Structures are given as C-alpha cells and as structure tokens.
Short mmCIF file of C-alpha atoms in Angstrom, two decimals:
data_model
loop_
_atom_site.label_atom_id
_atom_site.label_comp_id
_atom_site.label_asym_id
_atom_site.label_seq_id
_atom_site.Cartn_x
_atom_site.Cartn_y
_atom_site.Cartn_z
CA MET A 1 3.97 0.28 -0.34
CA ASP A 2 5.61 1.43 1.91
CA THR A 3 4.80 3.67 4.28
CA GLU A 4 7.92 6.10 2.98
CA THR A 5 6.45 5.65 -0.05
CA ALA A 6 3.36 5.96 0.57
CA PRO A 7 0.64 8.28 -0.61
CA ALA A 8 -0.56 11.35 0.22
CA ARG A 9 -4.18 10.81 -0.18
CA PRO A 10 -5.16 7.26 -0.93
CA LEU A 11 -5.82 6.27 -4.75
CA THR A 12 -9.32 6.20 -5.65
CA VAL A 13 -10.28 2.64 -7.00
CA THR A 14 -13.25 1.91 -8.24
CA VAL A 15 -14.33 -1.87 -8.29
CA VAL A 16 -17.02 -2.82 -11.09
CA ILE A 17 -18.48 -6.38 -11.51
CA GLY A 18 -19.06 -7.57 -14.23
CA SER A 19 -21.74 -10.44 -14.20
CA ASN A 20 -25.75 -9.36 -14.45
CA ARG A 21 -26.61 -12.88 -15.00
CA HIS A 22 -29.38 -14.89 -12.99
CA GLY A 23 -27.89 -16.80 -10.34
CA ARG A 24 -24.34 -15.33 -10.89
CA PHE A 25 -21.47 -16.53 -9.02
CA GLY A 26 -20.38 -12.97 -8.95
CA PRO A 27 -20.41 -12.15 -5.88
CA VAL A 28 -18.86 -14.61 -3.94
CA VAL A 29 -15.47 -13.90 -5.93
CA ALA A 30 -16.28 -10.15 -5.67
CA ASP A 31 -16.79 -10.38 -1.48
CA TRP A 32 -13.31 -11.59 -1.20
CA LEU A 33 -12.09 -9.42 -4.18
CA LEU A 34 -13.24 -6.51 -2.29
CA THR A 35 -12.17 -8.04 1.29
CA HIS A 36 -8.56 -7.41 -0.23
CA VAL A 37 -9.58 -3.58 -1.41
CA ARG A 38 -10.33 -2.10 1.56
CA ASP A 39 -7.70 -3.71 3.44
CA HIS A 40 -5.19 -2.63 1.21
CA PRO A 41 -4.08 0.65 3.24
CA ASP A 42 -3.77 3.07 -0.42
CA LEU A 43 -6.38 2.19 -1.56
CA ALA A 44 -9.90 3.76 -1.13
CA LEU A 45 -12.99 1.86 -2.79
CA GLN A 46 -16.06 1.97 -4.76
CA VAL A 47 -18.34 -0.26 -6.12
CA VAL A 48 -20.39 -0.15 -9.31
CA ASP A 49 -22.11 -3.24 -10.43
CA VAL A 50 -23.11 -3.88 -13.32
CA ALA A 51 -26.39 -6.40 -11.85
CA ASP A 52 -27.30 -1.85 -10.86
CA THR A 53 -27.49 -0.72 -14.72
CA GLY A 54 -30.89 -2.37 -15.67
CA HIS A 55 -31.89 0.81 -17.61
CA LEU A 56 -29.33 1.40 -19.84
CA PRO A 57 -29.95 0.78 -23.79
CA THR A 58 -27.69 -0.98 -25.72
CA THR A 59 -28.76 2.57 -28.03
CA LEU A 60 -27.05 4.16 -26.04
CA ALA A 61 -29.60 6.13 -26.24
CA PRO A 62 -30.10 8.94 -23.40
CA THR A 63 -33.73 7.96 -21.80
CA PRO A 64 -34.87 9.13 -18.34
CA GLU A 65 -34.12 5.71 -16.92
CA ALA A 66 -30.40 5.95 -18.91
CA THR A 67 -30.53 9.12 -17.08
CA ALA A 68 -31.24 8.28 -13.27
CA ALA A 69 -28.72 5.15 -13.69
CA LEU A 70 -26.00 6.76 -15.43
CA ALA A 71 -26.82 9.64 -11.79
CA ASP A 72 -25.27 7.33 -9.79
CA ILE A 73 -22.14 5.26 -11.89
CA THR A 74 -21.04 8.16 -14.58
CA PRO A 75 -19.53 9.81 -10.76
CA LYS A 76 -18.14 7.03 -9.27
CA LEU A 77 -16.12 6.46 -12.41
CA SER A 78 -15.09 10.05 -13.01
CA SER A 79 -13.49 10.16 -9.49
CA ALA A 80 -11.21 7.23 -9.89
CA ASP A 81 -8.11 7.28 -10.05
CA ALA A 82 -7.50 3.26 -10.16
CA PHE A 83 -10.42 0.21 -11.60
CA VAL A 84 -10.94 -3.44 -11.38
CA VAL A 85 -13.09 -5.42 -13.19
CA LEU A 86 -14.61 -7.90 -11.79
CA THR A 87 -15.23 -10.42 -14.62
CA PRO A 88 -16.61 -14.30 -15.46
CA GLU A 89 -16.03 -15.55 -19.00
CA TYR A 90 -19.12 -16.54 -21.55
CA ASN A 91 -18.88 -17.50 -24.35
CA HIS A 92 -14.78 -17.23 -24.20
CA SER A 93 -15.08 -13.19 -24.02
CA TYR A 94 -16.57 -11.32 -21.23
CA PRO A 95 -20.67 -10.62 -20.28
CA ALA A 96 -21.93 -7.80 -22.52
CA GLY A 97 -23.58 -5.77 -19.96
CA LEU A 98 -20.06 -4.87 -18.49
CA LYS A 99 -19.32 -4.18 -22.33
CA ASN A 100 -22.45 -1.95 -22.43
CA LEU A 101 -21.18 -0.42 -19.19
CA ILE A 102 -18.03 0.58 -20.53
CA ASP A 103 -19.38 1.76 -23.72
CA TRP A 104 -21.26 4.09 -22.14
CA HIS A 105 -18.16 5.72 -20.62
CA PHE A 106 -15.41 7.43 -22.16
CA THR A 107 -13.26 9.80 -20.53
CA GLU A 108 -14.15 8.59 -17.67
CA TRP A 109 -11.78 5.79 -18.95
CA ARG A 110 -8.61 7.95 -19.89
CA ALA A 111 -5.39 7.98 -18.44
CA LYS A 112 -6.33 5.63 -15.65
CA PRO A 113 -5.27 1.67 -14.82
CA VAL A 114 -7.08 -1.03 -14.98
CA ALA A 115 -6.55 -4.59 -12.83
CA LEU A 116 -8.19 -7.65 -14.22
CA VAL A 117 -10.17 -10.30 -11.88
CA SER A 118 -11.50 -12.74 -13.66
CA TYR A 119 -13.57 -16.65 -12.84
CA GLY A 120 -14.43 -19.29 -15.27
CA GLY A 121 -14.07 -22.57 -16.25
CA LEU A 122 -10.90 -24.31 -17.43
CA ALA A 123 -9.52 -21.11 -18.02
CA GLY A 124 -10.26 -19.31 -15.35
CA GLY A 125 -12.45 -16.40 -17.59
CA LEU A 126 -8.66 -15.05 -19.00
CA ARG A 127 -10.34 -15.16 -22.51
CA ALA A 128 -12.04 -11.99 -21.64
CA VAL A 129 -9.68 -10.27 -19.91
CA GLU A 130 -7.19 -10.92 -22.95
CA HIS A 131 -10.74 -9.42 -25.09
CA LEU A 132 -10.74 -6.63 -22.24
CA ARG A 133 -7.43 -5.90 -22.19
CA GLN A 134 -7.81 -4.92 -26.44
CA VAL A 135 -11.25 -2.60 -24.80
CA PHE A 136 -9.60 -0.55 -22.41
CA ALA A 137 -6.53 0.23 -24.61
CA GLU A 138 -8.84 2.24 -27.28
CA LEU A 139 -9.94 3.73 -23.90
CA HIS A 140 -6.81 6.00 -23.48
CA ALA A 141 -6.48 3.29 -20.33
CA VAL A 142 -3.86 1.02 -19.23
CA THR A 143 -4.46 -2.02 -17.47
CA VAL A 144 -1.39 -3.71 -15.17
CA ARG A 145 -0.09 -6.92 -16.25
CA ASP A 146 -0.61 -9.05 -12.46
CA THR A 147 -3.85 -10.06 -12.54
CA VAL A 148 -5.97 -13.31 -10.63
CA SER A 149 -8.15 -15.18 -11.90
CA PHE A 150 -10.34 -18.84 -10.29
CA HIS A 151 -9.77 -21.54 -12.98
CA ASN A 152 -13.52 -23.86 -11.88
CA ALA A 153 -14.25 -21.23 -9.53
CA GLY A 154 -17.42 -23.22 -8.08
CA ALA A 155 -15.23 -25.29 -6.52
CA SER A 156 -12.90 -22.16 -5.51
CA PHE A 157 -14.48 -21.49 -2.48
CA ASP A 158 -16.62 -23.81 -0.34
CA ASP A 159 -20.78 -23.13 0.76
CA ASP A 160 -19.88 -19.60 3.07
CA GLY A 161 -17.79 -18.33 0.62
CA ARG A 162 -14.45 -18.73 1.67
CA LEU A 163 -11.61 -20.13 -0.19
CA LYS A 164 -10.78 -23.43 0.06
CA ASP A 165 -6.48 -22.29 -0.68
CA PRO A 166 -6.67 -18.97 0.01
CA THR A 167 -2.44 -18.85 -0.23
CA ALA A 168 -2.66 -18.32 -4.48
CA PRO A 169 -5.22 -15.84 -4.88
CA ASP A 170 -3.98 -14.23 -2.21
CA ALA A 171 -0.76 -12.78 -3.47
CA ALA A 172 -1.74 -12.53 -6.28
CA ALA A 173 -4.58 -10.20 -5.32
CA LYS A 174 -1.59 -8.31 -3.34
CA ALA A 175 0.96 -8.36 -7.01
CA MET A 176 -1.98 -6.74 -8.38
CA LEU A 177 -3.37 -3.77 -6.23
CA ASP A 178 0.98 -3.30 -5.10
CA GLN A 179 0.67 -2.84 -8.78
CA LEU A 180 -2.38 -0.96 -9.83
CA VAL A 181 -1.06 1.69 -6.62
CA TRP A 182 2.36 1.82 -9.01
CA TRP A 183 0.21 2.89 -11.62
CA GLY A 184 -2.22 4.53 -10.09
CA LEU A 185 -0.20 7.16 -8.42
CA ALA A 186 1.80 7.31 -11.44
CA LEU A 187 -1.14 8.57 -14.67
CA ARG A 188 -2.44 10.40 -11.15
CA GLU A 189 0.64 12.70 -10.84
CA ALA A 190 1.29 13.00 -15.54
CA ARG A 191 -2.81 13.88 -15.22
CA ASP A 192 -2.40 16.50 -13.39
CA VAL A 193 0.81 18.25 -14.55
CA ARG A 194 0.21 17.68 -18.56
CA PRO A 195 -4.26 16.40 -19.38
CA LEU A 196 -4.36 13.70 -22.25
CA ILE A 197 -4.95 14.97 -25.70
#
C-alpha cells in the first residue's frame, strides 16, 4: 500500500496463536509471522495466544476462571479491525483450544477480515484452514483468499528458528497482509456507516 492510500490510522490486527499443545512448534512460526505484521506500516499489533487460555472451559460456562481469562482476551478481539489466525493441523483439522477460543466470542468477529497462516506436515495445515473458513463464515467474518502455509514446517526452519529459504513465505506474507489491509479498511468503513444487523 503506497503513502497516497495509507489509512489515517493503522488497522489494529490481533494475531491469534492457535496451538496449546505441549512442545508445540507454533512459537517458531509465530515469531516469523509477528515480525511481518510489526513491519507492515498499516498495521498495529495485538497478540492472543491460545496457550494462555487454559481456564476457558469447553462448556462455555462463565466461571470465575473463565471470566478472568476473558478479561485479557476479549478486549483484544473486540478492538481489532482484523485478525491473523495461526493454526497447526491436528488430525486433518485445527486444534480444539482454538475452536474453544473462537466459540467464546461472537460479535467480536463480525464484519471483520481474517487472514490464515498454517503449518503442518505434507498438507501444510491447509485442511485446518479450510475448516476455519467455514467457521468464520458462520460468524459473519470474511477470510482473505491468500494464505501462508508451511509444509513440513519443522524442516523449513533452522535450529535458531529462521527460515532456511524465506523467499516464497515472505512474498506470500506480503500478499496476504496487503489483502488483509484492503479488507480491513473496507470493512471498518462499512461498519462505521452501516453496522451489520
């Protein structure tokens, strides 16, 4: 996005790190992703990590523990203009902890764009992405077309957490985030003029 079309105020984007599995690989991919979001001039970053939401019951019961956990999470979702969701693929889908976090919220997702970044084995997490598209459509959110996926993710990064060949992922991240900005601006303006009923 050039300076002539830069937004008057940056879009607030909340990155959701979607894995809470013991020994997870997610933080390696997240570090790479967060660098790209921070470097994008039109985005202001917030982070929600599913690993920090251990007190959210799957029953969706508003327990004191759930209320305390949501006190930090919900404002970051509510104030976001856009989202980037980072997900691994577990058993051909996305993790239960991520679904639980999504299900605890409804209006926070409405009429906002969601970009999807995935990692996994041969499929690169793309089956998880396709399932998430259906979930976010039900929540009246818009998923952007372009994604970033890491096939055989463990072999893509070196021991220091750096991509061995960043050329294609970096280009994919730029395309995805540029689309996210376009949708984020369009939907923010639309919500200001005509809230979704």
